[in-house]
Every structure is written in C-alpha cells, then in structure tokens.
PDB file of C-alpha atoms in Angstrom:
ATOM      1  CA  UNK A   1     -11.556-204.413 -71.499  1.00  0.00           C
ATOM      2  CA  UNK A   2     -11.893-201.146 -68.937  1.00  0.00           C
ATOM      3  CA  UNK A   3      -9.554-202.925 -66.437  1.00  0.00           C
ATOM      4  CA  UNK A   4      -7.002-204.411 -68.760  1.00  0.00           C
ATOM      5  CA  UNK A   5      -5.995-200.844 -70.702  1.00  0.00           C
ATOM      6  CA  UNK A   6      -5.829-199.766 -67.411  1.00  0.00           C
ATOM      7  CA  UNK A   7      -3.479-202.029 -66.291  1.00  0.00           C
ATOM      8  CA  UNK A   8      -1.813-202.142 -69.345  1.00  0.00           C
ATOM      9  CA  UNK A   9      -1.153-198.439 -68.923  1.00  0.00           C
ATOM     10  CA  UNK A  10      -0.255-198.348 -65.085  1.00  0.00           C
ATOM     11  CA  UNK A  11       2.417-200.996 -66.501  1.00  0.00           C
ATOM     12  CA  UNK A  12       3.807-198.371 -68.999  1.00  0.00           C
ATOM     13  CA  UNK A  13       3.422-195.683 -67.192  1.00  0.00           C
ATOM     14  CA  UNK A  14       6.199-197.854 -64.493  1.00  0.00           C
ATOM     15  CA  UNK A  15       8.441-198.745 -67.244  1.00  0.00           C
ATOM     16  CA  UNK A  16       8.949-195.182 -67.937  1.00  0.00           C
ATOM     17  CA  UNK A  17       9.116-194.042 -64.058  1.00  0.00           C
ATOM     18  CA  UNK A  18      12.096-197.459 -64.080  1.00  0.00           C
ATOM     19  CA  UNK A  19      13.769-196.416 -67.671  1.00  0.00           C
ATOM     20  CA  UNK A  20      14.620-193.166 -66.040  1.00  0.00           C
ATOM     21  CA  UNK A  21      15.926-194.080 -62.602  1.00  0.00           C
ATOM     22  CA  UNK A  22      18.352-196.063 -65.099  1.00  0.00           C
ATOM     23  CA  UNK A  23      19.409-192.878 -67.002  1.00  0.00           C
ATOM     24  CA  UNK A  24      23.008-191.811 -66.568  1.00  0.00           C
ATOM     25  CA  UNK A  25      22.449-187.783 -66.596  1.00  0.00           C
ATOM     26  CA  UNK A  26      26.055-186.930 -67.333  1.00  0.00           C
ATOM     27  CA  UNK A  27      26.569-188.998 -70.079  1.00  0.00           C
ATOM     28  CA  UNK A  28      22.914-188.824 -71.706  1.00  0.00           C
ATOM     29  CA  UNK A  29      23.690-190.714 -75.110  1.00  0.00           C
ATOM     30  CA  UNK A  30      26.490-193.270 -73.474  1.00  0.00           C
ATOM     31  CA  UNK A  31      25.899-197.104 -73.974  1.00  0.00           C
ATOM     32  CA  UNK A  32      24.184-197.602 -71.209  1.00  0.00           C
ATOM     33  CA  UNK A  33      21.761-194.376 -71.161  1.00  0.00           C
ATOM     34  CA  UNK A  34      20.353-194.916 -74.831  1.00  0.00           C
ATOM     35  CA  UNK A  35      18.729-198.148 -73.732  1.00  0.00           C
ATOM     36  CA  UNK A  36      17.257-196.466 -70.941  1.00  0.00           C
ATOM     37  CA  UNK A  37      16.445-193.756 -73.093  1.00  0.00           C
ATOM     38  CA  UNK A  38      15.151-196.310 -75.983  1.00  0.00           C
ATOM     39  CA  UNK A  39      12.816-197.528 -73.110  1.00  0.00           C
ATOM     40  CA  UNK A  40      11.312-194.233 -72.460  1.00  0.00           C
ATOM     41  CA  UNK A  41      10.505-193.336 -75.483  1.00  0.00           C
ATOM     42  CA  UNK A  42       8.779-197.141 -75.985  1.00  0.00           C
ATOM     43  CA  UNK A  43       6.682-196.789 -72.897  1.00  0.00           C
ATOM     44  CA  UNK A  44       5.688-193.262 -73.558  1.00  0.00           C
ATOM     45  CA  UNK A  45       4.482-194.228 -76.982  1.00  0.00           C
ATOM     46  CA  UNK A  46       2.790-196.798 -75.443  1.00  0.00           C
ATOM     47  CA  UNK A  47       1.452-194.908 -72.665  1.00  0.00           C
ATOM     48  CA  UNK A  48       0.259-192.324 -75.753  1.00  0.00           C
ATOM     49  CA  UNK A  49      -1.480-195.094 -77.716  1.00  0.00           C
ATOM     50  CA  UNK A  50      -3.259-196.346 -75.088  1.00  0.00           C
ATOM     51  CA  UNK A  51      -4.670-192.701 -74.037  1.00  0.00           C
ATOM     52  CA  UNK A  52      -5.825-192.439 -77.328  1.00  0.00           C
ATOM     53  CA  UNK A  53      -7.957-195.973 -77.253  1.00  0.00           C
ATOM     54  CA  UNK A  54      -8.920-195.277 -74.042  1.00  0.00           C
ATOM     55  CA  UNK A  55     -10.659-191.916 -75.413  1.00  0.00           C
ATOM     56  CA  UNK A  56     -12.171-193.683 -78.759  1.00  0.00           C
ATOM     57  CA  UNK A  57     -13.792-196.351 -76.337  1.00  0.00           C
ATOM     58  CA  UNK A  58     -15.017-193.440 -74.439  1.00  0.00           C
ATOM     59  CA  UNK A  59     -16.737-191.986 -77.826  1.00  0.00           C
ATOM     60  CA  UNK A  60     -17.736-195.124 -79.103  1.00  0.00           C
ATOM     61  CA  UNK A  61     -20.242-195.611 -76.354  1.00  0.00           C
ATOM     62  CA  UNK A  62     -21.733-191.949 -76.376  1.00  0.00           C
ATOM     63  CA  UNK A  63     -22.377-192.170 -79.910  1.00  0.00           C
ATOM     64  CA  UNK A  64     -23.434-195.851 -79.231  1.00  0.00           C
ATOM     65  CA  UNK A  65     -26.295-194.097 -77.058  1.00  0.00           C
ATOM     66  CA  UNK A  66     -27.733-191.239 -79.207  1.00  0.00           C
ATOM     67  CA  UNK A  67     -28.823-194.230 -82.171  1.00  0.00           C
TER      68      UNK A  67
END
C-alpha cells in the first residue's frame, strides 16, 4: 500500500509540475489557461489528500504498537 500512495502521489505531484508548463501567464483565466488551471487545483487536492492518508497510516501503526 506504502509504494502505491507513493506512486500515486509522484503521479500528482507531475500533473501539477505539467498543468502549469500549460498555463498562459498573460491571459490567466483565458480558455485555454482555466483547464490548466482546473488541473492544478485537481492534482493539488489530490496531492493534499494523499498527504493526509499517508500521515493517518503513519498513526495507525504507532497506536497499533502501544495495545
């Protein structure tokens, strides 16, 4: 499970690094830009949730150890 949130999040983690290589900087909320922009905001989110898992896991088996 270890190996697939981390690949899961090395996957986000280069959507957002590709979204913004496809951001138009002088016209930020253009039609193309707010797709890239959508996408950044989807990966982040993603890249946020799976921080968060990550850390319960992490918990999980401490407290796992002390019963």
């Amino acid at each position: 499970m270890k190996i697939f949130t981390n690949v899961l999040l090395v996957i986000a983690l280069a959507l957002v690094i590709f979204n913004i290589t496809l951001l138009d900087f002088s016209d930020l909320f253009g039609e193309k830009s707010i797709v890239a922009l959508i996408g950044v905001a989807a990966s982040f989110c993603a890249v946020c949730i799976l921080a968060i898992f990550k850390m319960s896991k992490i918990i999980v088996e401490k407290t796992k150890g002390r019963s």
